[in-house]
């Protein structure tokens, strides 16, 4: 069936280092969404990308949607301890009835 | 701001008990969802609803049922709780435009079945 995969599963960085998580879908997506879940919290919507090759920025976060609309990435520049959490990507299933979530990348940051 | 609330943050039940998890949203959203979240397995969709009294099975509906009698409220029912249903349960809602639109999550209920 349709799958959305994320790598890496875990990433530990020193504060100030950059971080990137990658999301790959087995099928073309109409859009890709990114969510962040802080430890002990719930997923919170960050952004949605719709267009092929789209790049969006939110302060130190850069989101990219691939040209083929099958992959996406989230890059954090100069990580801070507040970036700690699990980042999920999600895309619509082919029937358009549900979001398929990746299993997430858990980021830890040491100061 | 969209607010999704869940009846309990933590719940402990015994095997065989009937368990009700309640979710309420205040943004007049048509679509509501129940997920469970387990380490290493991510978010898995249990059931969803796109209108009052309407429900659809997600990926893992076995052992669960749902009820949506009012637009703002979506209940998840464990008919006879089992230990393998120990998990974090997350409710979410989204507006009418699409079932795959941005989802707004509640704080979650961590259920332990003994």
Short mmCIF file of C-alpha atoms in Angstrom, two decimals:
data_model
loop_
_atom_site.label_atom_id
_atom_site.label_comp_id
_atom_site.label_asym_id
_atom_site.label_seq_id
_atom_site.Cartn_x
_atom_site.Cartn_y
_atom_site.Cartn_z
CA UNK A 1 0.00 0.00 0.00
CA UNK A 2 0.90 3.66 -0.09
CA UNK A 3 3.69 4.58 2.29
CA UNK A 4 5.34 7.71 3.59
CA UNK A 5 8.81 7.12 4.95
CA UNK A 6 11.03 9.41 6.96
CA UNK A 7 14.73 9.30 7.64
CA UNK A 8 16.49 9.38 9.93
CA UNK A 9 14.40 7.99 12.76
CA UNK A 10 16.55 9.75 15.36
CA UNK A 11 19.08 12.56 15.17
CA UNK A 12 21.16 14.08 17.91
CA UNK A 13 22.97 17.36 17.30
CA UNK A 14 24.92 19.91 19.24
CA UNK A 15 23.21 23.24 19.63
CA UNK A 16 24.10 25.43 16.67
CA UNK A 17 24.47 22.56 14.21
CA UNK A 18 22.13 22.14 11.28
CA UNK A 19 19.54 19.37 10.99
CA UNK A 20 17.67 17.85 8.06
CA UNK A 21 14.90 15.27 7.91
CA UNK A 22 13.74 13.65 4.70
CA UNK A 23 10.31 12.41 3.72
CA UNK A 24 9.67 10.05 0.80
CA UNK A 25 6.35 8.88 -0.55
CA UNK A 26 5.72 5.79 -2.63
CA UNK A 27 3.22 7.80 -4.72
CA UNK A 28 2.85 11.35 -5.98
CA UNK A 29 1.28 13.63 -3.40
CA UNK A 30 -1.10 16.53 -3.96
CA UNK A 31 0.45 18.23 -0.96
CA UNK A 32 2.79 17.55 1.92
CA UNK A 33 2.29 18.74 5.48
CA UNK A 34 4.75 18.97 8.33
CA UNK A 35 3.93 18.70 12.01
CA UNK A 36 6.01 19.05 15.17
CA UNK A 37 5.40 17.18 18.40
CA UNK A 38 7.25 18.40 21.47
CA UNK A 39 8.09 15.80 24.14
CA UNK A 40 4.91 15.09 26.09
CA UNK A 41 2.88 17.14 23.64
CA UNK A 42 0.71 16.60 20.61
CA UNK A 43 1.41 17.14 16.91
CA UNK A 44 1.12 20.76 15.84
CA UNK A 45 0.80 21.79 12.22
CA UNK A 46 3.80 23.68 10.85
CA UNK A 47 3.28 24.12 7.13
CA UNK A 48 1.76 22.76 3.94
CA UNK A 49 3.49 22.63 0.55
CA UNK A 50 1.45 22.22 -2.61
CA UNK A 51 3.49 23.11 -5.67
CA UNK A 52 6.22 21.08 -7.31
CA UNK A 53 9.62 22.41 -6.24
CA UNK A 54 8.09 24.70 -3.65
CA UNK A 55 10.34 26.09 -0.93
CA UNK A 56 9.00 27.82 2.15
CA UNK A 57 10.81 29.30 5.12
CA UNK A 58 9.78 29.88 8.68
CA UNK A 59 12.63 31.65 10.47
CA UNK A 60 15.35 28.97 10.76
CA UNK A 61 13.19 26.24 9.20
CA UNK A 62 13.26 25.60 5.45
CA UNK A 63 10.73 23.25 3.86
CA UNK A 64 11.08 21.87 0.36
CA UNK A 65 8.72 19.85 -1.86
CA UNK A 66 10.40 17.82 -4.57
CA UNK A 67 9.92 18.38 -8.27
CA UNK A 68 8.17 15.03 -8.65
CA UNK A 69 6.01 15.73 -5.57
CA UNK A 70 7.13 12.47 -4.00
CA UNK A 71 9.62 13.77 -1.50
CA UNK A 72 10.13 16.62 0.90
CA UNK A 73 12.65 17.86 3.39
CA UNK A 74 12.78 20.00 6.49
CA UNK A 75 16.05 21.76 7.26
CA UNK A 76 16.74 23.58 10.49
CA UNK A 77 19.64 26.00 10.53
CA UNK A 78 21.59 26.49 13.76
CA UNK A 79 19.44 24.30 15.98
CA UNK A 80 18.36 25.48 19.40
CA UNK A 81 17.14 23.47 22.38
CA UNK A 82 13.61 24.65 21.59
CA UNK A 83 13.76 22.64 18.35
CA UNK A 84 13.69 19.37 20.30
CA UNK A 85 10.81 17.10 19.34
CA UNK A 86 9.53 14.76 16.68
CA UNK A 87 8.90 16.07 13.19
CA UNK A 88 6.28 14.31 11.09
CA UNK A 89 5.50 14.66 7.43
CA UNK A 90 2.07 13.68 6.12
CA UNK A 91 0.46 13.40 2.74
CA UNK A 92 -3.01 12.52 1.44
CA UNK A 93 -3.74 8.96 0.47
CA UNK A 94 -4.71 8.33 -3.13
CA UNK A 95 -8.39 8.14 -2.28
CA UNK A 96 -8.20 11.56 -0.65
CA UNK A 97 -9.82 10.25 2.50
CA UNK A 98 -6.96 10.25 4.98
CA UNK A 99 -3.56 11.67 5.75
CA UNK A 100 -0.71 9.19 5.81
CA UNK A 101 1.85 10.16 8.40
CA UNK A 102 5.50 9.25 8.32
CA UNK A 103 6.84 7.68 11.50
CA UNK A 104 8.68 10.87 12.34
CA UNK A 105 12.21 11.99 13.03
CA UNK A 106 13.02 12.64 16.66
CA UNK A 107 15.51 15.45 17.16
CA UNK A 108 17.48 15.90 20.34
CA UNK A 109 19.75 18.88 20.92
CA UNK A 110 22.48 19.21 23.51
CA UNK A 111 23.81 22.56 24.63
CA UNK B 1 -7.47 29.44 17.68
CA UNK B 2 -8.79 25.98 17.12
CA UNK B 3 -9.21 24.10 20.32
CA UNK B 4 -9.51 20.35 20.54
CA UNK B 5 -9.95 18.94 24.01
CA UNK B 6 -9.90 15.38 25.26
CA UNK B 7 -11.66 14.23 28.40
CA UNK B 8 -8.63 12.80 30.20
CA UNK B 9 -4.86 13.15 29.92
CA UNK B 10 -4.25 9.86 31.72
CA UNK B 11 -6.52 6.89 32.18
CA UNK B 12 -5.98 3.51 33.80
CA UNK B 13 -8.46 0.71 33.13
CA UNK B 14 -8.67 -3.01 33.69
CA UNK B 15 -8.82 -5.69 31.04
CA UNK B 16 -12.37 -6.26 29.87
CA UNK B 17 -13.68 -2.85 30.90
CA UNK B 18 -15.61 -0.68 28.46
CA UNK B 19 -13.70 2.55 27.93
CA UNK B 20 -14.96 5.84 26.55
CA UNK B 21 -12.58 8.50 25.26
CA UNK B 22 -14.20 11.83 24.50
CA UNK B 23 -13.05 14.53 22.13
CA UNK B 24 -14.58 17.97 21.65
CA UNK B 25 -13.63 20.67 19.13
CA UNK B 26 -14.84 24.25 19.13
CA UNK B 27 -14.21 25.29 15.52
CA UNK B 28 -17.28 23.83 13.85
CA UNK B 29 -15.11 21.36 11.92
CA UNK B 30 -16.88 18.68 9.92
CA UNK B 31 -14.06 16.13 10.03
CA UNK B 32 -12.82 14.40 13.14
CA UNK B 33 -10.27 11.62 13.61
CA UNK B 34 -8.99 9.18 16.18
CA UNK B 35 -5.38 7.99 16.09
CA UNK B 36 -3.25 5.91 18.33
CA UNK B 37 0.44 6.63 18.70
CA UNK B 38 2.95 3.99 19.71
CA UNK B 39 6.75 4.18 19.81
CA UNK B 40 8.25 3.18 16.48
CA UNK B 41 4.83 2.88 14.80
CA UNK B 42 3.95 6.54 14.42
CA UNK B 43 0.35 7.70 14.12
CA UNK B 44 -2.17 5.12 13.05
CA UNK B 45 -5.71 6.04 12.08
CA UNK B 46 -8.44 4.16 13.94
CA UNK B 47 -11.65 5.82 12.73
CA UNK B 48 -12.73 9.08 11.22
CA UNK B 49 -15.98 10.94 10.69
CA UNK B 50 -16.88 13.54 8.07
CA UNK B 51 -20.31 14.42 9.42
CA UNK B 52 -22.67 13.81 12.30
CA UNK B 53 -23.57 10.13 12.60
CA UNK B 54 -21.13 9.27 9.80
CA UNK B 55 -18.07 7.13 10.50
CA UNK B 56 -15.44 5.39 8.46
CA UNK B 57 -12.86 2.78 9.45
CA UNK B 58 -9.24 3.73 9.36
CA UNK B 59 -6.25 1.40 9.28
CA UNK B 60 -6.74 -0.30 12.65
CA UNK B 61 -10.44 -0.29 13.66
CA UNK B 62 -10.50 -3.72 15.29
CA UNK B 63 -11.49 -3.58 18.94
CA UNK B 64 -12.78 -0.02 18.66
CA UNK B 65 -16.01 1.75 17.79
CA UNK B 66 -16.93 5.42 17.56
CA UNK B 67 -19.88 7.68 18.03
CA UNK B 68 -20.60 11.10 16.60
CA UNK B 69 -24.01 12.32 17.76
CA UNK B 70 -23.07 16.00 17.69
CA UNK B 71 -20.82 17.87 15.31
CA UNK B 72 -18.39 18.99 17.97
CA UNK B 73 -18.00 15.67 19.76
CA UNK B 74 -16.37 12.43 18.63
CA UNK B 75 -16.12 9.52 21.02
CA UNK B 76 -13.87 6.50 20.82
CA UNK B 77 -15.12 3.36 22.54
CA UNK B 78 -13.09 0.33 23.53
CA UNK B 79 -15.77 -2.32 23.92
CA UNK B 80 -13.62 -4.64 26.02
CA UNK B 81 -10.24 -3.16 26.79
CA UNK B 82 -7.18 -5.34 26.33
CA UNK B 83 -3.56 -4.80 27.33
CA UNK B 84 -2.51 -4.32 23.70
CA UNK B 85 -4.70 -1.23 23.60
CA UNK B 86 -2.39 0.51 26.04
CA UNK B 87 -1.34 3.53 24.03
CA UNK B 88 -1.52 7.28 23.49
CA UNK B 89 -4.82 8.21 21.81
CA UNK B 90 -4.96 11.41 19.83
CA UNK B 91 -8.07 13.10 18.51
CA UNK B 92 -7.91 15.57 15.62
CA UNK B 93 -10.27 17.71 13.59
CA UNK B 94 -10.13 19.46 10.24
CA UNK B 95 -12.46 21.76 8.32
CA UNK B 96 -14.88 20.67 5.61
CA UNK B 97 -12.77 21.39 2.54
CA UNK B 98 -11.00 18.09 2.58
CA UNK B 99 -10.44 15.07 4.77
CA UNK B 100 -6.75 15.60 4.08
CA UNK B 101 -6.62 19.24 5.09
CA UNK B 102 -4.60 20.51 8.03
CA UNK B 103 -5.43 18.61 11.19
CA UNK B 104 -5.64 20.09 14.66
CA UNK B 105 -4.80 17.68 17.42
CA UNK B 106 -5.98 17.44 20.99
CA UNK B 107 -3.54 16.95 23.88
CA UNK B 108 -3.95 13.18 23.86
CA UNK B 109 -5.09 10.56 26.35
CA UNK B 110 -2.52 8.12 27.63
CA UNK B 111 -4.45 4.94 28.32
CA UNK B 112 -3.02 2.09 30.35
CA UNK B 113 -4.91 -1.19 30.42
CA UNK B 114 -3.90 -3.50 33.26
#
